[in-house]
Structures are given as C-alpha cells and as structure tokens.
C-alpha cells in the first residue's frame, strides 16, 4: 500500500514537470505500460491472502485510474499549447479566398465537330471515323483520280516512304476525308447515310488560312431515288442549323473527279448579310463546302449499280467555321497550344 502511494506521488510529480508531447510518451510507458511497476504490482496480487488481495487490488486500480486520468488531461493540455504555438508562429488567414480549380474544356474544333455531327445525326446520318494513314488507292485511285491524273495537283500530298518494287508510292497521309466514301461503300450495301469527321493533311506552307493538318467532315448518302434536290435540302437544313435560320445558300459548279455534277456551296455573309464586307471579300458570299452527286465510276468501283443507285457527297473544312463565327483571323492559332487563345472558347 505504501509502495502504491509512493508511485502515485512520484508519477504525479513527474507528470507535472512534463512540458511537451514528446516527453509524455516515456512517462506513459513507465507508469502505465506493460512493464511498469504498477502492472507488476497488480500481477503480484495473486500471492496475497484473499482479504489483503481485495484491499490492495482496489487501491491499485484507483491509482491506475488516477494516473490514466492525469495522463489524458496532460495530453489534451499539451496539444492545445502546441496548436496555439503553431497558430502564433504561422497565422492562418481563414478569410483568404480559395485557389480556383482550373477546369479543362473542349477545343473549339471539337466543339464544332460535335455540333455538326449532331445536326447530321438528327437527319439520320451515322457518324464513323477512318484511318489518317491511307492507301493511294482510297485517297485517289478509287475516287476516280488515277496515277498521273492532273487532278492530283488539287491536293498537295504527304507521301509515306514505303519501298515497292515498281517504285510507286502507295501510302500517304489522307488529304481529305473522301477515302472513307470508298471504305464505307465497300463494306455495306445501300442505303448509306454517314458523316465522317477527322484529321486531314496537306503538304503546304502554312499561313493565316493554311495549316498542314486540319479537320474535315465528309458526308455520304446513297440510295435508290436520291437526287440533287436531296443534296440541296440536306445542306440548306445544315447551314440554317449552324449559321442561323435566316441563312441563304448558293450552289455553283465546281470540279471534283469523284462527283458529277460537282459543286461548291456558299452561305450569305454572316457579317453583312450579303451586302459585301471585309469578311466575305465584298462578294456577299462565303464558300464553305464542296459537294456533288457521287460519280457513276465511283459507284461501279464498289459494286453499286449506278443504274439502280444514286448518291450525294459533300466535304468541308472545320476550322473555317469557328473562324467565321468568332472572327479568328489566323488558323494556326488552333493547334499552337496557346492556352490564352483556347481558354476563350
Ligand atoms: N474532298 C473534297 C476536298 O477535300 C471535298 C468534297 C467532298 C467534294 C465530297 C465533293 C464531294 O476538297
């Protein structure tokens, strides 16, 4: 019993002297741990006669409870002091506004592609994609542009170095999305209604209106009674969805070897409504796409009987569209990764 009293005073004195959390742990091990005098004492109880065992056991448990309570109190007090110290040394201004989380966003080209695909999807067109590394066969040959045909000069081509015995160059980076016309028709039977968004490449010097890589969307519809009226109707609907319900469109003759007749479509100028301004080069019109009725030679190539099936196709560059809408005057801004530009969309 005496030993217990001693322990209690000794522990209390030592605890009193402790001034930081680091010193508190050895204290706890020493007075409350498995090898502490108190624990040992409790173990030794078994050797005592019953009556004494009861009395000493009760006293020992009281001391234990007192030490534990003292320890908890001290710990709480020390933690508070430590926190106060931290706050005093490095004050936290809890009124400071938080740092904004910067959100990513869709590239203006992606936004435009999605919107255009959405418009055509609403008219029953499926969206499909195709390879950017393409065979000469799909990019030119099957589109009615044979080797040596002068129309090849319409597309400045990045050729890919692959060795062939005959010395010809059968691989390239696609110069337009039109090769997908062939790939789709080879794989399916009419009716066909697809749009194809994707990257295309041109071997050209870049300037404010030219990039070596840009995006196009191709459209193709083939069925039994398709006429040019369908082509005009679909494209008028598209132009009004994208550029406003008041839009007018103009079709003029143009030449592409894979369509007959071939045409280009223009919309009346967004800025001057057709009166003539800087944006439309004082013509009142802005050309936005090439189109036409699928050439019978192209249909025959994929085993579609041109006596039974007819179709229309169109293709357009994508960057032109946000450029017109937002007054962007340099196409190179799109792919130079300048966040100050991209964040605006
Ligand atoms: N592929 C043509 C181009 O890149 C556009 C086009 C597509 C024209 C389909 C007619 C039909 O210039």
PDB file of N, CA and C in Angstrom, residues 4 38 42 45 54-68:
ATOM      1  N   UNK A   4       2.352   1.825  -3.340  1.00  0.00           N
ATOM      2  CA  UNK A   4       1.341   2.415  -4.235  1.00  0.00           C
ATOM      3  C   UNK A   4       1.280   3.918  -4.059  1.00  0.00           C
ATOM      4  N   UNK A  38       3.458  -0.531 -11.580  1.00  0.00           N
ATOM      5  CA  UNK A  38       2.054  -0.717 -11.229  1.00  0.00           C
ATOM      6  C   UNK A  38       1.514  -2.035 -11.783  1.00  0.00           C
ATOM      7  N   UNK A  42       0.219  -5.286  -9.676  1.00  0.00           N
ATOM      8  CA  UNK A  42      -1.090  -5.915  -9.856  1.00  0.00           C
ATOM      9  C   UNK A  42      -0.935  -7.416 -10.092  1.00  0.00           C
ATOM     10  N   UNK A  45      -0.403  -9.581  -6.955  1.00  0.00           N
ATOM     11  CA  UNK A  45      -1.536  -9.693  -6.040  1.00  0.00           C
ATOM     12  C   UNK A  45      -1.916 -11.138  -5.730  1.00  0.00           C
ATOM     13  N   UNK A  54      -7.939  -8.165  -1.903  1.00  0.00           N
ATOM     14  CA  UNK A  54      -9.063  -7.279  -2.232  1.00  0.00           C
ATOM     15  C   UNK A  54      -8.715  -5.823  -1.989  1.00  0.00           C
ATOM     16  N   UNK A  55      -8.183  -5.579  -0.799  1.00  0.00           N
ATOM     17  CA  UNK A  55      -7.889  -4.193  -0.410  1.00  0.00           C
ATOM     18  C   UNK A  55      -6.811  -3.576  -1.300  1.00  0.00           C
ATOM     19  N   UNK A  56      -5.705  -4.323  -1.471  1.00  0.00           N
ATOM     20  CA  UNK A  56      -4.603  -3.800  -2.295  1.00  0.00           C
ATOM     21  C   UNK A  56      -5.039  -3.666  -3.751  1.00  0.00           C
ATOM     22  N   UNK A  57      -5.807  -4.672  -4.219  1.00  0.00           N
ATOM     23  CA  UNK A  57      -6.281  -4.631  -5.619  1.00  0.00           C
ATOM     24  C   UNK A  57      -7.097  -3.382  -5.860  1.00  0.00           C
ATOM     25  N   UNK A  58      -8.012  -3.066  -4.949  1.00  0.00           N
ATOM     26  CA  UNK A  58      -8.871  -1.894  -5.130  1.00  0.00           C
ATOM     27  C   UNK A  58      -8.027  -0.629  -5.155  1.00  0.00           C
ATOM     28  N   UNK A  59      -7.073  -0.570  -4.187  1.00  0.00           N
ATOM     29  CA  UNK A  59      -6.228   0.625  -4.123  1.00  0.00           C
ATOM     30  C   UNK A  59      -5.404   0.773  -5.393  1.00  0.00           C
ATOM     31  N   UNK A  60      -4.850  -0.357  -5.865  1.00  0.00           N
ATOM     32  CA  UNK A  60      -4.022  -0.312  -7.081  1.00  0.00           C
ATOM     33  C   UNK A  60      -4.841   0.155  -8.277  1.00  0.00           C
ATOM     34  N   UNK A  61      -6.075  -0.323  -8.396  1.00  0.00           N
ATOM     35  CA  UNK A  61      -6.914   0.097  -9.521  1.00  0.00           C
ATOM     36  C   UNK A  61      -7.255   1.579  -9.441  1.00  0.00           C
ATOM     37  N   UNK A  62      -7.420   2.069  -8.217  1.00  0.00           N
ATOM     38  CA  UNK A  62      -7.686   3.502  -8.064  1.00  0.00           C
ATOM     39  C   UNK A  62      -6.498   4.325  -8.546  1.00  0.00           C
ATOM     40  N   UNK A  63      -5.299   3.880  -8.137  1.00  0.00           N
ATOM     41  CA  UNK A  63      -4.085   4.593  -8.561  1.00  0.00           C
ATOM     42  C   UNK A  63      -3.979   4.564 -10.084  1.00  0.00           C
ATOM     43  N   UNK A  64      -4.255   3.405 -10.637  1.00  0.00           N
ATOM     44  CA  UNK A  64      -4.176   3.256 -12.101  1.00  0.00           C
ATOM     45  C   UNK A  64      -5.130   4.231 -12.793  1.00  0.00           C
ATOM     46  N   UNK A  65      -6.366   4.293 -12.276  1.00  0.00           N
ATOM     47  CA  UNK A  65      -7.361   5.189 -12.873  1.00  0.00           C
ATOM     48  C   UNK A  65      -6.918   6.635 -12.740  1.00  0.00           C
ATOM     49  N   UNK A  66      -6.332   6.966 -11.579  1.00  0.00           N
ATOM     50  CA  UNK A  66      -5.890   8.341 -11.360  1.00  0.00           C
ATOM     51  C   UNK A  66      -4.773   8.700 -12.337  1.00  0.00           C
ATOM     52  N   UNK A  67      -3.831   7.764 -12.515  1.00  0.00           N
ATOM     53  CA  UNK A  67      -2.718   8.028 -13.443  1.00  0.00           C
ATOM     54  C   UNK A  67      -3.224   8.200 -14.879  1.00  0.00           C
ATOM     55  N   UNK A  68      -4.159   7.338 -15.242  1.00  0.00           N
ATOM     56  CA  UNK A  68      -4.693   7.445 -16.612  1.00  0.00           C
ATOM     57  C   UNK A  68      -5.408   8.769 -16.830  1.00  0.00           C
TER      58      UNK A  68
END
